[in-house]
Amino acid sequence: MASLSVIIVSYNVRYYLEQCLRSVAKASSGLDVEVLVVDNDSADNTVEYLEPLFPQVRFMRAGGNLGFSRANNLALREASGRYVLFLNPDTIVAEGVLSDCIRFMDNHPQAGAAGVRMINRDGSFARESRRSVPTPFVSLCKMSGLCSLLPKSRVFGRYYLGYIDPMEANRIEIVSGAFMFVRREALERTGGFDESFFMYGEDVDLSYRILKEGFENWYIPVPVLHYKGESTNKTSYRYAKVFYNAMLIFFNKHFRGYHLLFGLMVRIVVAVQTVLSYMANNIVHRTRKGDDTRLVWMYAGHSELLPLVSRLTGTNEGDIVSSRMSLPTSEHPRDYTIYDVSAFSYSEIIDNMVRNQGVARIATLYPGSKVLITDQEIRQDAGENA
């Protein structure tokens, strides 16, 4: 039996997944870890591309898009670890995080699941790192905007637990599915993910059922970068419909008496989000159409790679701010900071993003494959398609 099984569900994100697997491999050094990847019928040849690069990883073809819950459960039936980590492919796990999580869970036998300090693509703290059970009142506070208006209130800000110090370990209620570290006993007693949830809500449901089984859920302040935590268009109609319909499933299952009233609230929210989406995609977009969209890049890494960086960014070498082999500070304004992963560890990169949060978004350079990964796209040298 392995100490830890890492389960990753992938769908058309082969380069993000490659980066995630590289970070997991570094974080697994000295540990007994098995990694299982379930590919939900990607069209980008994910398995064919990655299998030769990671022979130690077990790749499983789902044969179709099973969704998040079913795909995770598929791998869970094959996993042998006494702990199981459900991990998003668009994450970077800092070195030391996995050993810290194992140590924490070993020292807290009542802990059923644990989440971590997730970092957004600009180095800021991701508030979805810890949450409360979305009871009718807590959900109302979120949908009405009170949670955002009064984030540190113990009454109105409970959804994201904004009054908890992000640098301290604390008991929480809901662990994010982007990094969900779970004790096997808790999974055996709950039965894993509820496959009624296709996308969104399944982590909330499992976390709640773990609590109902008598376990504790915890937040551990160790860093994991999550690319897509803030890049999803939260004002889009599709997001609103899928997210709030998942909440309806959760309410119908655990708070049935409030289901009809909550359903009416959800329909109102989805309608409002549709209007906001139209405004964002039409009115705002039109006013920005004439803006200068030229990006400003800073590069940190080996100086001999500057010509490669220039080609990947489409920017003259002289226009790229370079800190060479030193980690950059906030003194130079820019859109992206490019980190050469052959020059710095993932921990150094994430720590530097946090120290300079809000200054720039992260980009990572992989010299061997001549690939640049940003939060929006993959850029590959020689005009190859990602």
GROMACS .gro file of C-alpha atoms in nm:
model
  386
    1MET     CA    1   0.000   0.000   0.000
    2ALA     CA    2   0.135   0.341  -0.101
    3SER     CA    3   0.140   0.624   0.150
    4LEU     CA    4  -0.041   0.850  -0.096
    5SER     CA    5  -0.240   0.812  -0.416
    6VAL     CA    6  -0.263   1.125  -0.632
    7ILE     CA    7  -0.564   1.125  -0.867
    8ILE     CA    8  -0.589   1.378  -1.149
    9VAL     CA    9  -0.876   1.409  -1.396
   10SER     CA   10  -0.777   1.562  -1.728
   11TYR     CA   11  -0.966   1.705  -2.023
   12ASN     CA   12  -0.779   1.877  -2.309
   13VAL     CA   13  -0.509   2.033  -2.091
   14ARG     CA   14  -0.202   1.827  -2.172
   15TYR     CA   15   0.059   2.098  -2.113
   16TYR     CA   16  -0.096   2.214  -1.786
   17LEU     CA   17  -0.114   1.847  -1.684
   18GLU     CA   18   0.251   1.796  -1.781
   19GLN     CA   19   0.351   2.086  -1.558
   20CYS     CA   20   0.134   1.954  -1.276
   21LEU     CA   21   0.290   1.607  -1.303
   22ARG     CA   22   0.641   1.756  -1.299
   23SER     CA   23   0.560   1.947  -0.981
   24VAL     CA   24   0.404   1.637  -0.820
   25ALA     CA   25   0.714   1.433  -0.909
   26LYS     CA   26   0.936   1.687  -0.730
   27ALA     CA   27   0.701   1.707  -0.431
   28SER     CA   28   0.697   1.325  -0.413
   29SER     CA   29   1.074   1.292  -0.372
   30GLY     CA   30   1.148   1.051  -0.088
   31LEU     CA   31   0.780   0.956  -0.045
   32ASP     CA   32   0.584   0.646  -0.140
   33VAL     CA   33   0.343   0.801  -0.391
   34GLU     CA   34   0.145   0.658  -0.681
   35VAL     CA   35  -0.009   0.884  -0.945
   36LEU     CA   36  -0.320   0.798  -1.146
   37VAL     CA   37  -0.448   1.014  -1.431
   38VAL     CA   38  -0.796   0.969  -1.576
   39ASP     CA   39  -0.832   1.125  -1.919
   40ASN     CA   40  -1.191   1.221  -2.003
   41ASP     CA   41  -1.158   1.153  -2.377
   42SER     CA   42  -0.937   1.452  -2.455
   43ALA     CA   43  -0.899   1.556  -2.818
   44ASP     CA   44  -0.542   1.684  -2.774
   45ASN     CA   45  -0.371   1.340  -2.753
   46THR     CA   46  -0.304   1.388  -2.382
   47VAL     CA   47  -0.226   1.025  -2.306
   48GLU     CA   48  -0.019   0.962  -2.619
   49TYR     CA   49   0.190   1.271  -2.545
   50LEU     CA   50   0.242   1.223  -2.171
   51GLU     CA   51   0.268   0.847  -2.127
   52PRO     CA   52   0.626   0.826  -2.264
   53LEU     CA   53   0.730   1.123  -2.050
   54PHE     CA   54   0.591   0.981  -1.725
   55PRO     CA   55   0.628   0.600  -1.731
   56GLN     CA   56   0.575   0.589  -1.354
   57VAL     CA   57   0.226   0.740  -1.387
   58ARG     CA   58  -0.076   0.520  -1.452
   59PHE     CA   59  -0.292   0.668  -1.729
   60MET     CA   60  -0.654   0.556  -1.754
   61ARG     CA   61  -0.871   0.632  -2.058
   62ALA     CA   62  -1.229   0.704  -1.956
   63GLY     CA   63  -1.367   0.639  -2.304
   64GLY     CA   64  -1.584   0.951  -2.283
   65ASN     CA   65  -1.631   1.262  -2.074
   66LEU     CA   66  -1.741   1.110  -1.743
   67GLY     CA   67  -1.734   1.437  -1.553
   68PHE     CA   68  -1.535   1.507  -1.239
   69SER     CA   69  -1.707   1.274  -0.991
   70ARG     CA   70  -1.730   0.957  -1.201
   71ALA     CA   71  -1.374   0.994  -1.332
   72ASN     CA   72  -1.231   1.039  -0.981
   73ASN     CA   73  -1.427   0.740  -0.852
   74LEU     CA   74  -1.295   0.532  -1.143
   75ALA     CA   75  -0.937   0.595  -1.031
   76LEU     CA   76  -1.028   0.569  -0.663
   77ARG     CA   77  -1.126   0.205  -0.712
   78GLU     CA   78  -0.770   0.138  -0.832
   79ALA     CA   79  -0.586   0.353  -0.577
   80SER     CA   80  -0.397   0.187  -0.291
   81GLY     CA   81  -0.280   0.484  -0.080
   82ARG     CA   82  -0.377   0.528   0.282
   83TYR     CA   83  -0.432   0.892   0.180
   84VAL     CA   84  -0.580   1.007  -0.149
   85LEU     CA   85  -0.519   1.347  -0.308
   86PHE     CA   86  -0.772   1.466  -0.566
   87LEU     CA   87  -0.580   1.725  -0.766
   88ASN     CA   88  -0.670   1.957  -1.054
   89PRO     CA   89  -0.438   1.940  -1.357
   90ASP     CA   90  -0.402   2.320  -1.367
   91THR     CA   91  -0.210   2.335  -1.041
   92ILE     CA   92   0.155   2.359  -0.938
   93VAL     CA   93   0.239   2.178  -0.614
   94ALA     CA   94   0.531   2.330  -0.427
   95GLU     CA   95   0.807   2.102  -0.306
   96GLY     CA   96   0.739   1.986   0.049
   97VAL     CA   97   0.360   2.023   0.028
   98LEU     CA   98   0.283   1.652   0.004
   99SER     CA   99   0.511   1.558   0.293
  100ASP     CA  100   0.362   1.841   0.501
  101CYS     CA  101   0.009   1.716   0.432
  102ILE     CA  102   0.097   1.356   0.519
  103ARG     CA  103   0.263   1.469   0.841
  104PHE     CA  104  -0.036   1.683   0.934
  105MET     CA  105  -0.286   1.404   0.873
  106ASP     CA  106  -0.070   1.157   1.066
  107ASN     CA  107  -0.070   1.398   1.361
  108HIS     CA  108  -0.447   1.464   1.341
  109PRO     CA  109  -0.617   1.123   1.331
  110GLN     CA  110  -0.963   1.283   1.339
  111ALA     CA  111  -0.891   1.476   1.019
  112GLY     CA  112  -1.092   1.327   0.735
  113ALA     CA  113  -0.983   1.576   0.469
  114ALA     CA  114  -0.754   1.875   0.431
  115GLY     CA  115  -0.719   2.165   0.190
  116VAL     CA  116  -0.427   2.400   0.132
  117ARG     CA  117  -0.345   2.767   0.076
  118MET     CA  118  -0.423   2.800  -0.292
  119ILE     CA  119  -0.257   3.085  -0.478
  120ASN     CA  120  -0.411   3.261  -0.777
  121ARG     CA  121  -0.222   3.326  -1.099
  122ASP     CA  122  -0.124   3.677  -0.978
  123GLY     CA  123   0.009   3.556  -0.643
  124SER     CA  124  -0.297   3.653  -0.441
  125PHE     CA  125  -0.472   3.423  -0.196
  126ALA     CA  126  -0.757   3.218  -0.346
  127ARG     CA  127  -1.051   3.263  -0.111
  128GLU     CA  128  -1.204   2.929  -0.216
  129SER     CA  129  -0.919   2.761  -0.024
  130ARG     CA  130  -1.156   2.726   0.274
  131ARG     CA  131  -1.534   2.747   0.294
  132SER     CA  132  -1.832   2.673   0.515
  133VAL     CA  133  -2.121   2.441   0.444
  134PRO     CA  134  -2.357   2.640   0.215
  135THR     CA  135  -2.659   2.633   0.444
  136PRO     CA  136  -2.961   2.837   0.327
  137PHE     CA  137  -2.842   3.145   0.520
  138VAL     CA  138  -2.476   3.112   0.411
  139SER     CA  139  -2.586   3.066   0.049
  140LEU     CA  140  -2.814   3.367   0.069
  141CYS     CA  141  -2.524   3.579   0.194
  142LYS     CA  142  -2.311   3.466  -0.101
  143MET     CA  143  -2.576   3.518  -0.369
  144SER     CA  144  -2.683   3.855  -0.231
  145GLY     CA  145  -2.325   3.985  -0.225
  146LEU     CA  146  -2.313   4.029   0.153
  147CYS     CA  147  -2.026   3.779   0.169
  148SER     CA  148  -1.814   3.992  -0.065
  149LEU     CA  149  -1.925   4.318   0.096
  150LEU     CA  150  -1.840   4.200   0.450
  151PRO     CA  151  -1.577   3.928   0.392
  152LYS     CA  152  -1.441   3.928   0.749
  153SER     CA  153  -1.780   3.912   0.920
  154ARG     CA  154  -1.837   3.595   1.121
  155VAL     CA  155  -2.207   3.624   1.035
  156PHE     CA  156  -2.219   3.734   0.671
  157GLY     CA  157  -1.872   3.622   0.555
  158ARG     CA  158  -1.898   3.258   0.649
  159TYR     CA  159  -1.905   3.123   0.293
  160TYR     CA  160  -1.533   3.192   0.239
  161LEU     CA  161  -1.438   3.214   0.609
  162GLY     CA  162  -1.267   3.546   0.543
  163TYR     CA  163  -1.211   3.608   0.912
  164ILE     CA  164  -0.962   3.319   0.937
  165ASP     CA  165  -0.591   3.402   0.907
  166PRO     CA  166  -0.472   3.234   0.582
  167MET     CA  167  -0.132   3.166   0.740
  168GLU     CA  168  -0.274   2.955   1.024
  169ALA     CA  169  -0.404   2.599   1.022
  170ASN     CA  170  -0.772   2.587   1.110
  171ARG     CA  171  -1.068   2.355   1.114
  172ILE     CA  172  -1.300   2.432   0.824
  173GLU     CA  173  -1.604   2.264   0.672
  174ILE     CA  174  -1.558   2.252   0.294
  175VAL     CA  175  -1.236   2.152   0.118
  176SER     CA  176  -1.182   2.258  -0.245
  177GLY     CA  177  -1.179   1.982  -0.505
  178ALA     CA  178  -0.879   2.149  -0.672
  179PHE     CA  179  -0.662   2.005  -0.392
  180MET     CA  180  -0.852   1.766  -0.169
  181PHE     CA  181  -0.632   1.552   0.058
  182VAL     CA  182  -0.849   1.275   0.206
  183ARG     CA  183  -0.799   0.991   0.453
  184ARG     CA  184  -0.889   0.655   0.297
  185GLU     CA  185  -1.110   0.561   0.591
  186ALA     CA  186  -1.318   0.873   0.527
  187LEU     CA  187  -1.359   0.775   0.162
  188GLU     CA  188  -1.457   0.420   0.253
  189ARG     CA  189  -1.722   0.543   0.495
  190THR     CA  190  -1.866   0.803   0.255
  191GLY     CA  191  -1.834   0.604  -0.066
  192GLY     CA  192  -1.637   0.872  -0.252
  193PHE     CA  193  -1.790   1.135  -0.478
  194ASP     CA  194  -2.163   1.147  -0.551
  195GLU     CA  195  -2.188   1.092  -0.927
  196SER     CA  196  -2.507   1.301  -0.947
  197PHE     CA  197  -2.269   1.598  -0.968
  198PHE     CA  198  -2.106   1.634  -1.311
  199MET     CA  199  -1.901   1.948  -1.245
  200TYR     CA  200  -1.904   2.179  -0.938
  201GLY     CA  201  -2.055   2.094  -0.602
  202GLU     CA  202  -1.911   1.745  -0.570
  203ASP     CA  203  -1.635   1.866  -0.336
  204VAL     CA  204  -1.893   2.046  -0.119
  205ASP     CA  205  -2.106   1.733  -0.097
  206LEU     CA  206  -1.815   1.501  -0.012
  207SER     CA  207  -1.675   1.744   0.246
  208TYR     CA  208  -2.015   1.769   0.414
  209ARG     CA  209  -2.059   1.391   0.422
  210ILE     CA  210  -1.711   1.352   0.573
  211LEU     CA  211  -1.817   1.587   0.854
  212LYS     CA  212  -2.140   1.392   0.905
  213GLU     CA  213  -1.933   1.076   0.951
  214GLY     CA  214  -1.766   1.236   1.253
  215PHE     CA  215  -1.438   1.344   1.091
  216GLU     CA  216  -1.286   1.692   1.090
  217ASN     CA  217  -1.191   1.895   0.783
  218TRP     CA  218  -0.884   2.115   0.801
  219TYR     CA  219  -0.710   2.399   0.620
  220ILE     CA  220  -0.328   2.376   0.605
  221PRO     CA  221  -0.134   2.692   0.504
  222VAL     CA  222   0.102   2.526   0.254
  223PRO     CA  223   0.110   2.676  -0.099
  224VAL     CA  224  -0.032   2.534  -0.421
  225LEU     CA  225  -0.076   2.754  -0.727
  226HIS     CA  226  -0.410   2.715  -0.908
  227TYR     CA  227  -0.413   2.870  -1.256
  228LYS     CA  228  -0.785   2.872  -1.322
  229GLY     CA  229  -0.908   2.973  -0.980
  230GLU     CA  230  -0.976   3.328  -1.093
  231SER     CA  231  -0.977   3.300  -1.472
  232THR     CA  232  -1.317   3.137  -1.504
  233ASN     CA  233  -1.568   3.389  -1.629
  234LYS     CA  234  -1.787   3.411  -1.320
  235THR     CA  235  -2.036   3.639  -1.498
  236SER     CA  236  -2.106   3.397  -1.783
  237TYR     CA  237  -2.448   3.236  -1.821
  238ARG     CA  238  -2.299   2.890  -1.855
  239TYR     CA  239  -2.099   2.918  -1.532
  240ALA     CA  240  -2.400   3.054  -1.342
  241LYS     CA  241  -2.628   2.779  -1.468
  242VAL     CA  242  -2.388   2.490  -1.400
  243PHE     CA  243  -2.269   2.623  -1.063
  244TYR     CA  244  -2.609   2.705  -0.918
  245ASN     CA  245  -2.770   2.391  -1.056
  246ALA     CA  246  -2.503   2.197  -0.866
  247MET     CA  247  -2.606   2.390  -0.554
  248LEU     CA  248  -2.967   2.286  -0.624
  249ILE     CA  249  -2.860   1.920  -0.627
  250PHE     CA  250  -2.681   1.973  -0.296
  251PHE     CA  251  -2.984   2.145  -0.139
  252ASN     CA  252  -3.225   1.882  -0.263
  253LYS     CA  253  -3.004   1.618  -0.104
  254HIS     CA  254  -2.921   1.779   0.230
  255PHE     CA  255  -3.172   2.063   0.284
  256ARG     CA  256  -3.479   1.935   0.107
  257GLY     CA  257  -3.719   2.156   0.300
  258TYR     CA  258  -3.559   2.467   0.149
  259HIS     CA  259  -3.532   2.333  -0.205
  260LEU     CA  260  -3.831   2.508  -0.366
  261LEU     CA  261  -3.748   2.850  -0.219
  262PHE     CA  262  -3.382   2.813  -0.305
  263GLY     CA  263  -3.475   2.704  -0.658
  264LEU     CA  264  -3.659   3.032  -0.713
  265MET     CA  265  -3.357   3.225  -0.586
  266VAL     CA  266  -3.129   3.033  -0.823
  267ARG     CA  267  -3.347   3.115  -1.124
  268ILE     CA  268  -3.329   3.484  -1.033
  269VAL     CA  269  -2.949   3.469  -0.995
  270VAL     CA  270  -2.907   3.289  -1.330
  271ALA     CA  271  -3.124   3.554  -1.499
  272VAL     CA  272  -2.912   3.833  -1.348
  273GLN     CA  273  -2.590   3.657  -1.452
  274THR     CA  274  -2.724   3.632  -1.808
  275VAL     CA  275  -2.768   4.010  -1.821
  276LEU     CA  276  -2.420   4.065  -1.671
  277SER     CA  277  -2.272   3.825  -1.926
  278TYR     CA  278  -2.435   4.016  -2.213
  279MET     CA  279  -2.302   4.345  -2.081
  280ALA     CA  280  -1.952   4.205  -2.031
  281ASN     CA  281  -1.937   4.046  -2.375
  282ASN     CA  282  -2.090   4.335  -2.568
  283ILE     CA  283  -2.084   4.675  -2.396
  284VAL     CA  284  -1.754   4.642  -2.203
  285HIS     CA  285  -1.584   4.457  -2.489
  286ARG     CA  286  -1.676   4.730  -2.737
  287THR     CA  287  -1.541   5.008  -2.516
  288ARG     CA  288  -1.209   4.827  -2.484
  289LYS     CA  289  -1.179   4.737  -2.849
  290GLY     CA  290  -0.942   5.021  -2.926
  291ASP     CA  291  -0.715   4.963  -2.624
  292ASP     CA  292  -0.347   4.882  -2.669
  293THR     CA  293  -0.324   4.511  -2.593
  294ARG     CA  294   0.054   4.480  -2.612
  295LEU     CA  295   0.179   4.276  -2.319
  296VAL     CA  296   0.477   4.367  -2.101
  297TRP     CA  297   0.696   4.070  -2.007
  298MET     CA  298   0.961   4.022  -1.739
  299TYR     CA  299   1.193   3.723  -1.757
  300ALA     CA  300   1.378   3.551  -1.473
  301GLY     CA  301   1.619   3.274  -1.569
  302HIS     CA  302   1.924   3.181  -1.775
  303SER     CA  303   2.027   3.470  -2.000
  304GLU     CA  304   2.105   3.242  -2.295
  305LEU     CA  305   1.734   3.161  -2.317
  306LEU     CA  306   1.635   3.522  -2.393
  307PRO     CA  307   1.619   3.461  -2.771
  308LEU     CA  308   1.373   3.174  -2.704
  309VAL     CA  309   1.167   3.398  -2.476
  310SER     CA  310   1.166   3.665  -2.745
  311ARG     CA  311   1.031   3.423  -3.006
  312LEU     CA  312   0.768   3.280  -2.772
  313THR     CA  313   0.638   3.621  -2.668
  314GLY     CA  314   0.676   3.790  -3.005
  315THR     CA  315   0.867   4.067  -2.830
  316ASN     CA  316   1.205   4.220  -2.908
  317GLU     CA  317   1.474   4.109  -2.665
  318GLY     CA  318   1.542   4.470  -2.571
  319ASP     CA  319   1.179   4.518  -2.468
  320ILE     CA  320   1.182   4.226  -2.223
  321VAL     CA  321   1.267   4.329  -1.868
  322SER     CA  322   1.512   4.068  -1.739
  323SER     CA  323   1.622   3.999  -1.385
  324ARG     CA  324   1.857   3.725  -1.511
  325MET     CA  325   1.911   3.468  -1.237
  326SER     CA  326   1.754   3.677  -0.961
  327LEU     CA  327   1.392   3.648  -0.858
  328PRO     CA  328   1.213   3.969  -0.963
  329THR     CA  329   1.063   4.225  -0.729
  330SER     CA  330   0.763   4.455  -0.769
  331GLU     CA  331   0.962   4.756  -0.891
  332HIS     CA  332   0.896   4.689  -1.260
  333PRO     CA  333   0.531   4.697  -1.377
  334ARG     CA  334   0.447   4.416  -1.621
  335ASP     CA  335   0.168   4.185  -1.732
  336TYR     CA  336   0.356   3.858  -1.690
  337THR     CA  337   0.662   3.733  -1.508
  338ILE     CA  338   0.822   3.442  -1.696
  339TYR     CA  339   1.004   3.197  -1.471
  340ASP     CA  340   1.260   2.959  -1.616
  341VAL     CA  341   1.180   2.630  -1.438
  342SER     CA  342   1.533   2.506  -1.499
  343ALA     CA  343   1.663   2.793  -1.285
  344PHE     CA  344   1.418   2.797  -0.993
  345SER     CA  345   1.222   2.547  -0.788
  346TYR     CA  346   0.844   2.556  -0.788
  347SER     CA  347   0.854   2.665  -0.425
  348GLU     CA  348   1.077   2.963  -0.511
  349ILE     CA  349   0.848   3.061  -0.798
  350ILE     CA  350   0.530   3.045  -0.591
  351ASP     CA  351   0.689   3.224  -0.294
  352ASN     CA  352   0.804   3.503  -0.524
  353MET     CA  353   0.455   3.534  -0.673
  354VAL     CA  354   0.312   3.568  -0.323
  355ARG     CA  355   0.569   3.832  -0.219
  356ASN     CA  356   0.481   4.036  -0.527
  357GLN     CA  357   0.112   3.955  -0.543
  358GLY     CA  358  -0.097   4.162  -0.775
  359VAL     CA  359   0.205   4.287  -0.972
  360ALA     CA  360   0.194   4.034  -1.257
  361ARG     CA  361   0.053   3.700  -1.365
  362ILE     CA  362   0.267   3.388  -1.378
  363ALA     CA  363   0.420   3.234  -1.690
  364THR     CA  364   0.653   2.934  -1.684
  365LEU     CA  365   0.920   2.851  -1.939
  366TYR     CA  366   1.018   2.490  -2.013
  367PRO     CA  367   1.341   2.514  -2.217
  368GLY     CA  368   1.353   2.144  -2.308
  369SER     CA  369   1.019   2.145  -2.487
  370LYS     CA  370   1.038   2.516  -2.578
  371VAL     CA  371   0.697   2.578  -2.423
  372LEU     CA  372   0.569   2.886  -2.242
  373ILE     CA  373   0.266   2.835  -2.017
  374THR     CA  374   0.049   3.126  -1.909
  375ASP     CA  375  -0.290   3.139  -1.740
  376GLN     CA  376  -0.454   3.198  -2.079
  377GLU     CA  377  -0.265   2.994  -2.335
  378ILE     CA  378   0.022   2.770  -2.434
  379ARG     CA  379   0.293   2.914  -2.658
  380GLN     CA  380   0.527   2.674  -2.833
  381ASP     CA  381   0.833   2.761  -3.037
  382ALA     CA  382   0.862   2.702  -3.413
  383GLY     CA  383   0.490   2.768  -3.463
  384GLU     CA  384   0.379   2.430  -3.332
  385ASN     CA  385   0.021   2.410  -3.212
  386ALA     CA  386  -0.045   2.336  -2.845
   0.00000   0.00000   0.00000
